[in-house]
Short mmCIF file of C-alpha atoms in Angstrom, two decimals:
data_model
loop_
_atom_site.label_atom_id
_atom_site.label_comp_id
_atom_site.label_asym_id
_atom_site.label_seq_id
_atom_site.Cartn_x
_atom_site.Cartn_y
_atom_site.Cartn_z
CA UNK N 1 22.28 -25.26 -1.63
CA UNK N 2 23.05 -29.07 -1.50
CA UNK N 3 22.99 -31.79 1.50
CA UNK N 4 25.46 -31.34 4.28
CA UNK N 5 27.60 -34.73 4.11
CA UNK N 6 27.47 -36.93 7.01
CA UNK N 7 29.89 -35.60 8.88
CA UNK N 8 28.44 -32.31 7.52
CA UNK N 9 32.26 -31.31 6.40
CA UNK N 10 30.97 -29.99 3.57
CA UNK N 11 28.21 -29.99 1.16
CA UNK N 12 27.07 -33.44 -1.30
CA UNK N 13 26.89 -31.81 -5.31
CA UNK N 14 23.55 -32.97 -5.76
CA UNK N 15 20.58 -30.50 -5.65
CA UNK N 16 16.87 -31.76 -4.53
CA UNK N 17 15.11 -32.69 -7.59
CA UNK N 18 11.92 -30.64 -7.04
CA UNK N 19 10.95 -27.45 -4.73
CA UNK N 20 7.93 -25.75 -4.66
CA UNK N 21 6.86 -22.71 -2.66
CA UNK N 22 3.29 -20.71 -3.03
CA UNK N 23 1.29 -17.35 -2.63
CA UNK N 24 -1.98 -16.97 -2.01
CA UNK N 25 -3.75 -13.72 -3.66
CA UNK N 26 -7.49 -12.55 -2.53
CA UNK N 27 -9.08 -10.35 -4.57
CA UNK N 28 -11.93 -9.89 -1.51
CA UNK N 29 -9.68 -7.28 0.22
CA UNK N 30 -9.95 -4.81 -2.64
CA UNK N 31 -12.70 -5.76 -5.07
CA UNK N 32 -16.24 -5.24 -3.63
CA UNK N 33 -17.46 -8.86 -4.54
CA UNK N 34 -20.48 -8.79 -5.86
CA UNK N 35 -21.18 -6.16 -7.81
CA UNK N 36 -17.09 -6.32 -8.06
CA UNK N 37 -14.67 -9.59 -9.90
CA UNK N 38 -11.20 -9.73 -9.93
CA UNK N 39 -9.77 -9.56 -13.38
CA UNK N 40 -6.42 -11.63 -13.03
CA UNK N 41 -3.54 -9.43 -14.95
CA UNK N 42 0.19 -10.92 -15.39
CA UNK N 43 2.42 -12.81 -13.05
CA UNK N 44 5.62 -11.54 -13.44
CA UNK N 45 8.88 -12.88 -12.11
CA UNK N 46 12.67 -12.91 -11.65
CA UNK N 47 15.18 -15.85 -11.81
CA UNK N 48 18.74 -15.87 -11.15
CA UNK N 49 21.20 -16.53 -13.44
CA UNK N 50 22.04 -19.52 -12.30
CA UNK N 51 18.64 -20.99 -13.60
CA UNK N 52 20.91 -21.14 -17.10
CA UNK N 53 23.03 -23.55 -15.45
CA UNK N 54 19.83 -26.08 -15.81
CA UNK N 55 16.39 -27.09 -14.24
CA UNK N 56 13.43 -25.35 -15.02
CA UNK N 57 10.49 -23.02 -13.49
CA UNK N 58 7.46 -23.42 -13.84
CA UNK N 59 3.77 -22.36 -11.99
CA UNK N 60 0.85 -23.83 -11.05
CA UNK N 61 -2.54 -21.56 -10.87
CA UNK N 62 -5.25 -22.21 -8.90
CA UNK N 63 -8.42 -19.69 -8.75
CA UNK N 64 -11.42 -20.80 -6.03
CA UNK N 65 -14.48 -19.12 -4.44
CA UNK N 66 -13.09 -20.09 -1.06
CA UNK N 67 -9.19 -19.32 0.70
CA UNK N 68 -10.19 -22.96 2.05
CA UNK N 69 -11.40 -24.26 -1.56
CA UNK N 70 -7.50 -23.07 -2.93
CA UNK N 71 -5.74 -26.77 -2.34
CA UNK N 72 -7.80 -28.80 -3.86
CA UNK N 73 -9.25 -26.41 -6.96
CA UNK N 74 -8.59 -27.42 -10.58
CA UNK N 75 -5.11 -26.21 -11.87
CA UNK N 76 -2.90 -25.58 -14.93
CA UNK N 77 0.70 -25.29 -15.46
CA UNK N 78 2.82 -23.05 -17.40
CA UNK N 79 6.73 -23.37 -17.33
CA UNK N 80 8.39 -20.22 -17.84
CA UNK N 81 11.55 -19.83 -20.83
CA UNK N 82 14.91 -21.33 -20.12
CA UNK N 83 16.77 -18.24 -21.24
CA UNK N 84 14.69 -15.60 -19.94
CA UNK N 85 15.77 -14.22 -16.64
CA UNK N 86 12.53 -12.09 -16.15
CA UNK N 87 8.95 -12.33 -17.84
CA UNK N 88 4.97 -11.91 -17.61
CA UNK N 89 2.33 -14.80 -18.08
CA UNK N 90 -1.16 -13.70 -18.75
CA UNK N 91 -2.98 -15.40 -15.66
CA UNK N 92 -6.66 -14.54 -17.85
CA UNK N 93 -5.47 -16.58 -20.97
CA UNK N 94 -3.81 -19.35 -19.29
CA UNK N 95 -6.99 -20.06 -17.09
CA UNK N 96 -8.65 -19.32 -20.10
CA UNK N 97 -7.04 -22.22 -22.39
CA UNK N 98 -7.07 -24.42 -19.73
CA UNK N 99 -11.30 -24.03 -19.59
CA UNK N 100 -10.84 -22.60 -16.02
CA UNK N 101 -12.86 -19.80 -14.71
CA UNK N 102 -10.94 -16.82 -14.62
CA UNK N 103 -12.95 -14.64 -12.13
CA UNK N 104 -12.65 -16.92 -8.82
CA UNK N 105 -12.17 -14.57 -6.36
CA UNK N 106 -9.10 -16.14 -4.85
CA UNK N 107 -5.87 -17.49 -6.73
CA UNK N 108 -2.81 -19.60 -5.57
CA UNK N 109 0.40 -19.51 -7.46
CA UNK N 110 2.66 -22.08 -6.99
CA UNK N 111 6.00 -21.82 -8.10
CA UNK N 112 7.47 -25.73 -9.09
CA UNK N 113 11.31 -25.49 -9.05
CA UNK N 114 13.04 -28.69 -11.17
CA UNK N 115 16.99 -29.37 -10.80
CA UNK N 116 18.66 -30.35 -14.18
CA UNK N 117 19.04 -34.12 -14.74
CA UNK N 118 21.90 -34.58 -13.24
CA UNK N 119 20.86 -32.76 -10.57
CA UNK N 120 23.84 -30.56 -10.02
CA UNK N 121 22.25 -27.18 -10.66
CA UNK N 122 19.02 -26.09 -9.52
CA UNK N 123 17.12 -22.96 -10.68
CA UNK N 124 17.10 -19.64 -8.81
CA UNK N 125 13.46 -18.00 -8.61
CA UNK N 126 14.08 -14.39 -7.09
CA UNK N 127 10.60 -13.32 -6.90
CA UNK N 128 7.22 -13.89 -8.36
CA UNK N 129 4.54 -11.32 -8.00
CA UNK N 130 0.91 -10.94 -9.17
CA UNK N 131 -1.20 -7.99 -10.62
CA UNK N 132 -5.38 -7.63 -11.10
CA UNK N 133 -7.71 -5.08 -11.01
CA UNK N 134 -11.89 -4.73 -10.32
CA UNK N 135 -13.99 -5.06 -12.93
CA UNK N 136 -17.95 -4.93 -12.43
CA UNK N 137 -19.41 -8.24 -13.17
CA UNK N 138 -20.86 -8.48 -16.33
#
C-alpha cells in the first residue's frame, strides 16, 4: 500500500515509514483476581513474506492494574527476526528482563511496523495473538 499520486492515477513507491496497531488482553474475564494472576505465556505471530523484502517488526508490551492505566504504563520492546515468517516471544521473560512486573492483570501489545530505508517495502504482520493461563497468587 503506498500514497495515491495527486491526481490519484496511480500509487507513489514510497511506503509510510512507521505503523503501529494494538490489542488489549484482560486477564479479569477469566482469572478470578485475587486469589487468581494471570501468568503471561507467548505471543505468537505471522508475517508475510514480503516482510523479507525489508523493514522490520517489532512489539511493545505494556502490563497495568487498570484497562485505563494501559497507555501510559512502563514498556519494553522486542523486535521479532528478519527471516522468520512465524515465531513465539516469552511475554514472562521479556517483562522479566526489562524489571517489569509480570502479573499486571491487563497487557497491551503493540505491534510497531518499520519500512526499509528506502522506504519502498514495508513489512506484512498477518496476525499476532496472545496466550496465559491462572495461576493462584503466590
Amino acid at each position: 500500500a503506498g500514497f495515491c499520486l495527486a491526481d490519484c492515477q496511480g500509487r507513489s513507491p514510497l511506503y509510510s515509514p512507521t505503523a503501529t496497531y494494538w490489542r488489549d488482553y484482560a486477564a479479569t474475564g477469566t482469572c478470578k483476581i485475587p486469589p487468581q494472576r494471570p501468568l503471561w505465556g507467548n505471543l505468537t505471530y505471522t508475517k508475510g513474506a514480503t516482510t523479507l523484502l525489508g523493514g522490520q517488526i517489532s512489539f511493545k508490551l505494556q502490563g497495568a492494574e487498570t484497562l485505563a492505566a494501559l497507555p501510559t504504563a512502563a514498556s519494553t520492546q522486542v523486535t521479532v527476526p528478519y527471516a522468520n515468517t512465524t515465531g513465539a516471544i516469552n511475554i514472562q521473560s521479556v517483562l522479566n528482563a526489562a524489571g517489569l512486573r509480570d502479573d499486571s492483570p491487563y497487557l497491551r501489545v503493540t505491534a510497531v511496523l518499520t519500512s526499509s530505508l528506502d522506504q519502498k517495502s514495508t513489512p506484512l504482520l498477518q496476525q499476532f495473538d496472545v496466550s496465559y493461563t491462572c495461576v493462584n497468587v503466590e
